[in-house]
Amino acid sequence: MALVEAEWQSQGIRFILNIAPGLPTLKGRGDAPPASLNLVQNACQAMPAGGVVTIGARAEQHMLCLEVADEGVGIAPEDVERMFALYYTTRPDGTGIGLSIVYRIVQMHDGTIDVRSELGHGTTMTVRLPFRSAR
Ligand SMILES: Nc1ncnc2c1ncn2[C@@H]1O[C@H](COP(=O)(O)OP(=O)(O)OP(=O)(O)O)[C@@H](O)[C@H]1O
Ligand SMILES: [Mg+2]
C-alpha cells in the first residue's frame, strides 16, 4: 500500500487497513509482496470513479488470510474463472499478466485464492497462505 497510496489518492481512492495485531511473520519467497501489490492495483483500477480499498490480514488457524476488497465494477460470474488466465484482460492498457502471476505465486506457497464479486458493487480477493511454506 505504501508503494501506491500517493498515486491512487489523487484518483479519489482511499485505503483502509485492517490488520490483526500480533500476526506471525510469513516465511515465504520474495515474490509474495509483489503478488499482493497486483491485487491492490487491480482493486484500484476497478474504481474509475474512486472509492475505498480495504486491505485486511488476519490469522485463520495456520494460515494467513489476506483480503483486498474494492467497491469497483465487479466481475461477472462467468468471467471469474477466466480472469486468472494468462493475457485475459478487459483493460485497454492491461497485459492480463497480473493475476496469472498472483495465481502461480500463491500456488508455489501452497496457498489458495478466492474471488467474491458482484457486478457494479465490488470485488473481494482472498488469499490464504500457510505461515510456513517457503519452498
Ligand atoms: N478487483 C477487480 N475488479 C474487477 N475486475 C477485476 C479485478 N481484478 C481483476 N479483474 C479483471 O481480471 C482481468 C485480469 O486481471 P490481471 O491483473 O491479470 O490483468 P490486468 O490488470 O488487466 O493487466 P495487468 O495486471 O497485466 O496490468 C482484468 O482485466 C479485469 O477484467
Ligand atoms: Mg492487473
CSV table of N, CA and C and ligand atoms in Angstrom, one decimal:
chain,number,residue,atom,x,y,z
A,1,MET,N,0.8,-1.2,0.0
A,1,MET,CA,0.0,0.0,0.0
A,1,MET,C,0.9,1.2,0.0
A,2,ALA,N,1.9,1.2,0.8
A,2,ALA,CA,2.8,2.4,0.8
A,2,ALA,C,3.4,2.7,-0.5
A,3,LEU,N,3.5,1.7,-1.4
A,3,LEU,CA,4.1,1.9,-2.7
A,3,LEU,C,3.2,2.7,-3.6
A,4,VAL,N,1.9,2.5,-3.5
A,4,VAL,CA,1.0,3.0,-4.5
A,4,VAL,C,0.0,4.1,-3.9
A,5,GLU,N,0.0,4.3,-2.6
A,5,GLU,CA,-1.0,5.1,-2.0
A,5,GLU,C,-1.1,6.5,-2.5
A,6,ALA,N,0.0,7.1,-2.7
A,6,ALA,CA,0.0,8.5,-3.1
A,6,ALA,C,-0.6,8.7,-4.5
A,7,GLU,N,-0.1,7.8,-5.4
A,7,GLU,CA,-0.6,7.8,-6.8
A,7,GLU,C,-2.2,7.6,-6.8
A,8,TRP,N,-2.7,6.7,-6.0
A,8,TRP,CA,-4.1,6.5,-6.1
A,8,TRP,C,-5.0,7.5,-5.4
A,9,GLN,N,-4.4,8.1,-4.3
A,9,GLN,CA,-5.2,9.1,-3.6
A,9,GLN,C,-5.6,10.2,-4.5
A,10,SER,N,-4.7,10.5,-5.4
A,10,SER,CA,-5.0,11.6,-6.3
A,10,SER,C,-6.1,11.2,-7.3
A,11,GLN,N,-6.5,10.0,-7.4
A,11,GLN,CA,-7.6,9.5,-8.2
A,11,GLN,C,-8.8,9.2,-7.4
A,12,GLY,N,-8.9,9.7,-6.2
A,12,GLY,CA,-10.1,9.6,-5.4
A,12,GLY,C,-10.2,8.3,-4.7
A,13,ILE,N,-9.1,7.6,-4.5
A,13,ILE,CA,-9.1,6.3,-3.8
A,13,ILE,C,-8.5,6.4,-2.4
A,14,ARG,N,-9.3,5.8,-1.5
A,14,ARG,CA,-8.9,5.8,-0.1
A,14,ARG,C,-8.6,4.4,0.4
A,15,PHE,N,-7.6,4.2,1.2
A,15,PHE,CA,-7.3,2.9,1.7
A,15,PHE,C,-7.6,2.7,3.2
A,16,ILE,N,-8.2,1.6,3.5
A,16,ILE,CA,-8.4,1.2,4.9
A,16,ILE,C,-7.6,0.0,5.2
A,17,LEU,N,-6.8,0.0,6.2
A,17,LEU,CA,-6.0,-1.1,6.6
A,17,LEU,C,-6.7,-1.8,7.8
A,18,ASN,N,-6.8,-3.1,7.7
A,18,ASN,CA,-7.5,-3.8,8.8
A,18,ASN,C,-6.6,-5.0,9.2
A,19,ILE,N,-5.5,-4.7,9.8
A,19,ILE,CA,-4.5,-5.8,10.1
A,19,ILE,C,-4.6,-6.2,11.5
A,20,ALA,N,-4.9,-7.5,11.7
A,20,ALA,CA,-5.0,-8.0,13.1
A,20,ALA,C,-3.6,-7.9,13.8
A,21,PRO,N,-3.7,-7.5,15.0
A,21,PRO,CA,-2.4,-7.3,15.8
A,21,PRO,C,-1.8,-8.7,16.1
A,22,GLY,N,-0.5,-8.7,16.2
A,22,GLY,CA,0.3,-9.8,16.6
A,22,GLY,C,0.3,-11.0,15.6
A,23,LEU,N,0.2,-10.7,14.4
A,23,LEU,CA,0.3,-11.7,13.3
A,23,LEU,C,1.7,-12.3,13.3
A,24,PRO,N,1.9,-13.6,13.2
A,24,PRO,CA,3.2,-14.1,13.0
A,24,PRO,C,3.8,-13.7,11.6
A,25,THR,N,5.1,-13.7,11.5
A,25,THR,CA,5.7,-13.4,10.3
A,25,THR,C,5.5,-14.5,9.3
A,26,LEU,N,5.2,-14.1,8.0
A,26,LEU,CA,5.0,-15.0,7.0
A,26,LEU,C,6.4,-15.4,6.4
A,27,LYS,N,6.8,-16.6,6.4
A,27,LYS,CA,8.0,-17.0,5.8
A,27,LYS,C,7.8,-17.5,4.4
A,28,GLY,N,8.3,-16.8,3.4
A,28,GLY,CA,8.0,-17.2,2.0
A,28,GLY,C,9.0,-16.6,1.1
A,29,ARG,N,8.8,-16.8,-0.1
A,29,ARG,CA,9.7,-16.3,-1.1
A,29,ARG,C,9.5,-14.8,-1.3
A,30,GLY,N,10.5,-14.2,-1.9
A,30,GLY,CA,10.5,-12.7,-2.0
A,30,GLY,C,9.4,-12.2,-3.0
A,31,ASP,N,8.7,-13.2,-3.7
A,31,ASP,CA,7.8,-12.7,-4.7
A,31,ASP,C,6.4,-12.6,-4.1
A,32,ALA,N,6.2,-12.9,-2.8
A,32,ALA,CA,4.9,-12.8,-2.2
A,32,ALA,C,4.4,-11.3,-2.1
A,33,PRO,N,5.3,-10.4,-1.7
A,33,PRO,CA,4.8,-9.0,-1.7
A,33,PRO,C,4.3,-8.5,-3.1
A,34,PRO,N,5.0,-8.7,-4.2
A,34,PRO,CA,4.5,-8.2,-5.5
A,34,PRO,C,3.2,-8.8,-5.8
A,35,ALA,N,2.9,-10.0,-5.3
A,35,ALA,CA,1.6,-10.6,-5.6
A,35,ALA,C,0.5,-9.8,-5.0
A,36,SER,N,0.7,-9.4,-3.7
A,36,SER,CA,-0.4,-8.6,-3.1
A,36,SER,C,-0.5,-7.2,-3.7
A,37,LEU,N,0.7,-6.7,-4.2
A,37,LEU,CA,0.6,-5.4,-4.9
A,37,LEU,C,-0.3,-5.5,-6.2
A,38,ASN,N,-0.2,-6.6,-6.9
A,38,ASN,CA,-1.0,-6.8,-8.1
A,38,ASN,C,-2.5,-6.7,-7.7
A,39,LEU,N,-2.9,-7.3,-6.6
A,39,LEU,CA,-4.3,-7.3,-6.2
A,39,LEU,C,-4.7,-5.9,-5.8
A,40,VAL,N,-3.8,-5.2,-5.2
A,40,VAL,CA,-4.2,-3.8,-4.8
A,40,VAL,C,-4.3,-2.9,-6.1
A,41,GLN,N,-3.4,-3.1,-7.0
A,41,GLN,CA,-3.5,-2.4,-8.3
A,41,GLN,C,-4.8,-2.7,-9.0
A,42,ASN,N,-5.2,-4.0,-9.1
A,42,ASN,CA,-6.4,-4.3,-9.8
A,42,ASN,C,-7.6,-3.7,-9.1
A,43,ALA,N,-7.6,-3.7,-7.7
A,43,ALA,CA,-8.7,-3.1,-7.0
A,43,ALA,C,-8.9,-1.7,-7.3
A,44,CYS,N,-7.8,-0.9,-7.4
A,44,CYS,CA,-7.8,0.5,-7.7
A,44,CYS,C,-8.3,0.7,-9.1
A,45,GLN,N,-7.8,-0.1,-10.0
A,45,GLN,CA,-8.1,0.1,-11.4
A,45,GLN,C,-9.6,-0.2,-11.7
A,46,ALA,N,-10.2,-1.0,-10.8
A,46,ALA,CA,-11.7,-1.3,-10.9
A,46,ALA,C,-12.6,-0.2,-10.5
A,47,MET,N,-12.0,0.9,-10.0
A,47,MET,CA,-12.8,2.0,-9.4
A,47,MET,C,-12.4,3.3,-10.2
A,48,PRO,N,-12.8,3.4,-11.4
A,48,PRO,CA,-12.5,4.7,-12.2
A,48,PRO,C,-13.1,5.9,-11.5
A,49,ALA,N,-14.1,5.8,-10.7
A,49,ALA,CA,-14.7,7.0,-10.1
A,49,ALA,C,-14.2,7.1,-8.6
A,50,GLY,N,-13.3,6.3,-8.3
A,50,GLY,CA,-12.8,6.4,-6.9
A,50,GLY,C,-13.6,5.5,-6.0
A,51,GLY,N,-13.1,5.5,-4.7
A,51,GLY,CA,-13.8,4.6,-3.7
A,51,GLY,C,-12.8,4.1,-2.7
A,52,VAL,N,-13.2,3.1,-2.0
A,52,VAL,CA,-12.4,2.6,-0.9
A,52,VAL,C,-11.8,1.2,-1.2
A,53,VAL,N,-10.5,1.1,-0.9
A,53,VAL,CA,-9.9,-0.3,-1.0
A,53,VAL,C,-9.6,-0.7,0.4
A,54,THR,N,-10.1,-1.8,0.8
A,54,THR,CA,-9.9,-2.3,2.2
A,54,THR,C,-8.9,-3.5,2.1
A,55,ILE,N,-7.8,-3.3,2.9
A,55,ILE,CA,-6.8,-4.4,2.9
A,55,ILE,C,-6.8,-5.0,4.3
A,56,GLY,N,-7.1,-6.3,4.3
A,56,GLY,CA,-7.2,-7.0,5.6
A,56,GLY,C,-6.3,-8.1,5.7
A,57,ALA,N,-5.8,-8.3,6.9
A,57,ALA,CA,-4.9,-9.5,7.2
A,57,ALA,C,-5.3,-10.1,8.6
A,58,ARG,N,-5.5,-11.4,8.6
A,58,ARG,CA,-5.8,-12.0,9.9
A,58,ARG,C,-5.3,-13.4,9.8
A,59,ALA,N,-5.1,-14.0,11.0
A,59,ALA,CA,-4.7,-15.5,11.0
A,59,ALA,C,-6.0,-16.3,11.1
A,60,GLU,N,-6.0,-17.4,10.3
A,60,GLU,CA,-7.0,-18.4,10.4
A,60,GLU,C,-6.3,-19.7,10.6
A,61,GLN,N,-6.3,-20.2,11.8
A,61,GLN,CA,-5.5,-21.4,12.2
A,61,GLN,C,-4.1,-21.2,11.7
A,62,HIS,N,-3.6,-22.1,10.8
A,62,HIS,CA,-2.1,-21.9,10.5
A,62,HIS,C,-2.0,-21.1,9.2
A,63,MET,N,-3.0,-20.4,8.8
A,63,MET,CA,-3.0,-19.7,7.5
A,63,MET,C,-3.1,-18.2,7.8
A,64,LEU,N,-2.3,-17.4,6.9
A,64,LEU,CA,-2.5,-16.0,6.9
A,64,LEU,C,-3.6,-15.8,5.9
A,65,CYS,N,-4.6,-15.0,6.2
A,65,CYS,CA,-5.7,-14.7,5.3
A,65,CYS,C,-5.6,-13.2,5.0
A,66,LEU,N,-5.4,-13.0,3.7
A,66,LEU,CA,-5.1,-11.6,3.2
A,66,LEU,C,-6.3,-11.3,2.3
A,67,GLU,N,-7.0,-10.2,2.6
A,67,GLU,CA,-8.1,-9.8,1.8
A,67,GLU,C,-7.9,-8.4,1.2
A,68,VAL,N,-8.2,-8.3,-0.1
A,68,VAL,CA,-8.2,-7.0,-0.8
A,68,VAL,C,-9.6,-6.8,-1.3
A,69,ALA,N,-10.3,-5.8,-0.8
A,69,ALA,CA,-11.7,-5.6,-1.2
A,69,ALA,C,-11.9,-4.2,-1.9
A,70,ASP,N,-12.6,-4.1,-3.0
A,70,ASP,CA,-12.8,-2.8,-3.6
A,70,ASP,C,-14.3,-2.6,-3.8
A,71,GLU,N,-14.7,-1.4,-4.2
A,71,GLU,CA,-16.1,-1.0,-4.4
A,71,GLU,C,-16.3,-0.8,-5.9
A,72,GLY,N,-15.6,-1.5,-6.7
A,72,GLY,CA,-15.5,-1.2,-8.2
A,72,GLY,C,-16.5,-1.9,-9.0
A,73,VAL,N,-16.2,-2.1,-10.3
A,73,VAL,CA,-17.1,-2.6,-11.3
A,73,VAL,C,-17.5,-4.0,-11.1
A,74,GLY,N,-16.7,-4.8,-10.4
A,74,GLY,CA,-17.0,-6.2,-10.2
A,74,GLY,C,-16.8,-7.1,-11.5
A,75,ILE,N,-17.0,-8.4,-11.3
A,75,ILE,CA,-16.7,-9.3,-12.4
A,75,ILE,C,-17.9,-10.2,-12.5
A,76,ALA,N,-18.3,-10.5,-13.7
A,76,ALA,CA,-19.4,-11.4,-13.9
A,76,ALA,C,-19.0,-12.8,-13.5
A,77,PRO,N,-20.0,-13.6,-13.0
A,77,PRO,CA,-19.6,-15.0,-12.5
A,77,PRO,C,-18.9,-15.8,-13.6
A,78,GLU,N,-19.4,-15.6,-14.9
A,78,GLU,CA,-18.8,-16.4,-16.0
A,78,GLU,C,-17.3,-16.0,-16.3
A,79,ASP,N,-16.9,-14.8,-15.8
A,79,ASP,CA,-15.6,-14.3,-16.1
A,79,ASP,C,-14.6,-14.6,-15.0
A,80,VAL,N,-15.1,-15.0,-13.9
A,80,VAL,CA,-14.2,-15.2,-12.7
A,80,VAL,C,-13.2,-16.3,-13.0
A,81,GLU,N,-13.5,-17.4,-13.6
A,81,GLU,CA,-12.6,-18.4,-14.0
A,81,GLU,C,-11.5,-17.9,-14.9
A,82,ARG,N,-12.0,-17.1,-15.9
A,82,ARG,CA,-11.1,-16.6,-17.0
A,82,ARG,C,-10.1,-15.6,-16.5
A,83,MET,N,-10.4,-14.9,-15.4
A,83,MET,CA,-9.6,-13.7,-15.0
A,83,MET,C,-8.2,-14.1,-14.6
A,84,PHE,N,-8.0,-15.4,-14.2
A,84,PHE,CA,-6.7,-15.8,-13.9
A,84,PHE,C,-5.9,-16.3,-15.1
A,85,ALA,N,-6.5,-16.4,-16.2
A,85,ALA,CA,-5.8,-16.9,-17.4
A,85,ALA,C,-4.8,-15.9,-17.9
A,86,LEU,N,-3.7,-16.4,-18.4
A,86,LEU,CA,-2.6,-15.5,-18.9
A,86,LEU,C,-3.2,-14.7,-20.1
A,87,TYR,N,-3.0,-13.4,-20.1
A,87,TYR,CA,-3.4,-12.5,-21.2
A,87,TYR,C,-4.8,-12.1,-21.2
A,88,TYR,N,-5.6,-12.7,-20.2
A,88,TYR,CA,-7.0,-12.2,-20.1
A,88,TYR,C,-7.0,-10.8,-19.5
A,89,THR,N,-7.6,-9.9,-20.2
A,89,THR,CA,-7.7,-8.5,-19.7
A,89,THR,C,-8.9,-7.8,-20.3
A,90,THR,N,-9.5,-7.0,-19.5
A,90,THR,CA,-10.6,-6.1,-20.0
A,90,THR,C,-10.2,-4.7,-20.0
A,91,ARG,N,-8.9,-4.4,-19.6
A,91,ARG,CA,-8.5,-3.0,-19.6
A,91,ARG,C,-7.7,-2.7,-20.8
A,92,PRO,N,-8.0,-1.5,-21.4
A,92,PRO,CA,-7.3,-1.1,-22.7
A,92,PRO,C,-5.8,-1.2,-22.5
A,93,ASP,N,-5.2,-0.8,-21.4
A,93,ASP,CA,-3.8,-0.8,-21.2
A,93,ASP,C,-3.3,-2.0,-20.4
A,94,GLY,N,-4.2,-3.0,-20.2
A,94,GLY,CA,-3.8,-4.1,-19.4
A,94,GLY,C,-3.0,-5.2,-20.2
A,95,THR,N,-2.2,-6.0,-19.5
A,95,THR,CA,-1.5,-7.1,-20.2
A,95,THR,C,-2.2,-8.4,-19.9
A,96,GLY,N,-2.9,-8.5,-18.8
A,96,GLY,CA,-3.5,-9.7,-18.4
A,96,GLY,C,-2.6,-10.7,-17.8
A,97,ILE,N,-1.4,-10.1,-17.3
A,97,ILE,CA,-0.4,-11.0,-16.7
A,97,ILE,C,-0.5,-11.0,-15.2
A,98,GLY,N,-1.0,-9.9,-14.7
A,98,GLY,CA,-1.0,-9.7,-13.2
A,98,GLY,C,-1.6,-10.9,-12.4
A,99,LEU,N,-2.8,-11.3,-12.7
A,99,LEU,CA,-3.5,-12.3,-11.9
A,99,LEU,C,-2.9,-13.7,-12.1
A,100,SER,N,-2.4,-13.9,-13.3
A,100,SER,CA,-1.8,-15.3,-13.6
A,100,SER,C,-0.5,-15.4,-12.8
A,101,ILE,N,0.2,-14.3,-12.6
A,101,ILE,CA,1.4,-14.3,-11.7
A,101,ILE,C,1.0,-14.5,-10.3
A,102,VAL,N,-0.1,-13.8,-9.8
A,102,VAL,CA,-0.6,-14.0,-8.5
A,102,VAL,C,-0.9,-15.4,-8.2
A,103,TYR,N,-1.6,-16.0,-9.2
A,103,TYR,CA,-2.1,-17.4,-9.0
A,103,TYR,C,-0.9,-18.3,-8.8
A,104,ARG,N,0.1,-18.2,-9.7
A,104,ARG,CA,1.3,-19.0,-9.6
A,104,ARG,C,2.0,-18.9,-8.3
A,105,ILE,N,2.2,-17.6,-7.8
A,105,ILE,CA,2.9,-17.4,-6.6
A,105,ILE,C,2.2,-18.0,-5.4
A,106,VAL,N,0.8,-17.8,-5.4
A,106,VAL,CA,0.0,-18.4,-4.3
A,106,VAL,C,0.2,-19.9,-4.4
A,107,GLN,N,0.1,-20.5,-5.5
A,107,GLN,CA,0.3,-22.0,-5.7
A,107,GLN,C,1.7,-22.4,-5.1
A,108,MET,N,2.7,-21.7,-5.5
A,108,MET,CA,4.0,-22.1,-5.0
A,108,MET,C,4.2,-22.0,-3.5
A,109,HIS,N,3.3,-21.2,-2.9
A,109,HIS,CA,3.3,-21.1,-1.4
A,109,HIS,C,2.2,-22.0,-0.8
A,110,ASP,N,1.7,-23.0,-1.6
A,110,ASP,CA,0.7,-23.9,-1.0
A,110,ASP,C,-0.5,-23.1,-0.5
A,111,GLY,N,-0.9,-22.0,-1.2
A,111,GLY,CA,-2.0,-21.2,-0.7
A,111,GLY,C,-3.2,-21.4,-1.6
A,112,THR,N,-4.2,-20.6,-1.3
A,112,THR,CA,-5.4,-20.6,-2.2
A,112,THR,C,-5.8,-19.2,-2.4
A,113,ILE,N,-6.6,-19.0,-3.5
A,113,ILE,CA,-7.1,-17.6,-3.8
A,113,ILE,C,-8.6,-17.8,-4.1
A,114,ASP,N,-9.4,-16.9,-3.5
A,114,ASP,CA,-10.9,-17.0,-3.8
A,114,ASP,C,-11.3,-15.6,-4.2
A,115,VAL,N,-12.4,-15.6,-5.0
A,115,VAL,CA,-13.0,-14.3,-5.6
A,115,VAL,C,-14.4,-14.3,-5.1
A,116,ARG,N,-14.8,-13.2,-4.5
A,116,ARG,CA,-16.2,-12.9,-4.3
A,116,ARG,C,-16.5,-11.6,-5.0
A,117,SER,N,-17.5,-11.5,-5.9
A,117,SER,CA,-17.7,-10.3,-6.7
A,117,SER,C,-19.1,-10.2,-7.0
A,118,GLU,N,-19.5,-8.9,-7.1
A,118,GLU,CA,-20.9,-8.6,-7.5
A,118,GLU,C,-20.8,-7.5,-8.5
A,119,LEU,N,-21.3,-7.7,-9.7
A,119,LEU,CA,-21.2,-6.7,-10.8
A,119,LEU,C,-21.8,-5.3,-10.3
A,120,GLY,N,-21.0,-4.3,-10.5
A,120,GLY,CA,-21.4,-3.0,-10.1
A,120,GLY,C,-21.3,-2.6,-8.6
A,121,HIS,N,-20.9,-3.6,-7.8
A,121,HIS,CA,-20.7,-3.4,-6.4
A,121,HIS,C,-19.3,-3.5,-5.9
A,122,GLY,N,-18.6,-4.5,-6.4
A,122,GLY,CA,-17.2,-4.6,-6.0
A,122,GLY,C,-16.8,-6.1,-5.9
A,123,THR,N,-15.5,-6.2,-5.5
A,123,THR,CA,-14.8,-7.5,-5.5
A,123,THR,C,-14.0,-7.6,-4.3
A,124,THR,N,-14.0,-8.8,-3.8
A,124,THR,CA,-13.1,-9.2,-2.7
A,124,THR,C,-12.2,-10.3,-3.1
A,125,MET,N,-10.9,-10.1,-3.1
A,125,MET,CA,-10.0,-11.2,-3.4
A,125,MET,C,-9.4,-11.7,-2.1
A,126,THR,N,-9.4,-13.0,-1.8
A,126,THR,CA,-8.9,-13.5,-0.6
A,126,THR,C,-7.8,-14.5,-0.8
A,127,VAL,N,-6.7,-14.3,-0.3
A,127,VAL,CA,-5.5,-15.2,-0.5
A,127,VAL,C,-5.2,-15.8,0.9
A,128,ARG,N,-5.1,-17.1,0.9
A,128,ARG,CA,-4.7,-17.8,2.2
A,128,ARG,C,-3.4,-18.4,1.9
A,129,LEU,N,-2.4,-18.1,2.8
A,129,LEU,CA,-1.1,-18.7,2.7
A,129,LEU,C,-0.7,-19.3,4.1
A,130,PRO,N,-0.2,-20.6,4.0
A,130,PRO,CA,0.3,-21.1,5.3
A,130,PRO,C,1.5,-20.3,5.8
A,131,PHE,N,1.5,-20.2,7.1
A,131,PHE,CA,2.6,-19.3,7.7
A,131,PHE,C,4.0,-19.9,7.4
A,132,ARG,N,4.1,-21.3,7.3
A,132,ARG,CA,5.3,-21.9,6.9
A,132,ARG,C,5.2,-22.6,5.6
A,133,SER,N,5.7,-22.0,4.6
A,133,SER,CA,5.5,-22.6,3.3
A,133,SER,C,6.7,-22.4,2.3
A,134,ALA,N,7.8,-21.7,2.8
A,134,ALA,CA,8.8,-21.4,1.8
A,134,ALA,C,9.4,-22.6,1.1
A,135,ARG,N,9.4,-22.5,-0.2
A,135,ARG,CA,10.0,-23.6,-1.0
A,135,ARG,C,11.1,-23.1,-1.9
B,1,LIG,N1,-10.7,-6.2,-8.5
B,1,LIG,C1,-11.1,-6.4,-9.7
B,1,LIG,N2,-12.4,-5.9,-10.1
B,1,LIG,C2,-12.9,-6.2,-11.3
B,1,LIG,N3,-12.2,-6.9,-12.3
B,1,LIG,C3,-11.0,-7.3,-11.9
B,1,LIG,C4,-10.4,-7.1,-10.7
B,1,LIG,N4,-9.2,-7.8,-10.7
B,1,LIG,C5,-9.1,-8.3,-11.9
B,1,LIG,N5,-10.2,-8.1,-12.7
B,1,LIG,C6,-10.4,-8.5,-14.0
B,1,LIG,O1,-9.4,-9.5,-14.4
B,1,LIG,C7,-8.7,-9.1,-15.5
B,1,LIG,C8,-7.3,-9.7,-15.4
B,1,LIG,O2,-6.6,-9.1,-14.4
B,1,LIG,P1,-5.0,-9.1,-14.4
B,1,LIG,O3,-4.4,-8.4,-13.2
B,1,LIG,O4,-4.5,-10.5,-14.7
B,1,LIG,O5,-4.7,-8.2,-15.7
B,1,LIG,P2,-4.8,-6.7,-15.9
B,1,LIG,O6,-5.0,-6.0,-14.6
B,1,LIG,O7,-5.9,-6.5,-17.0
B,1,LIG,O8,-3.4,-6.3,-16.6
B,1,LIG,P3,-2.0,-6.2,-15.8
B,1,LIG,O9,-2.2,-6.6,-14.4
B,1,LIG,O10,-1.1,-7.1,-16.5
B,1,LIG,O11,-1.7,-4.7,-15.9
B,1,LIG,C9,-8.8,-7.6,-15.5
B,1,LIG,O12,-8.5,-7.0,-16.8
B,1,LIG,C10,-10.2,-7.4,-15.1
B,1,LIG,O13,-11.1,-7.6,-16.1
B,2,MG,MG,-3.7,-6.4,-13.0
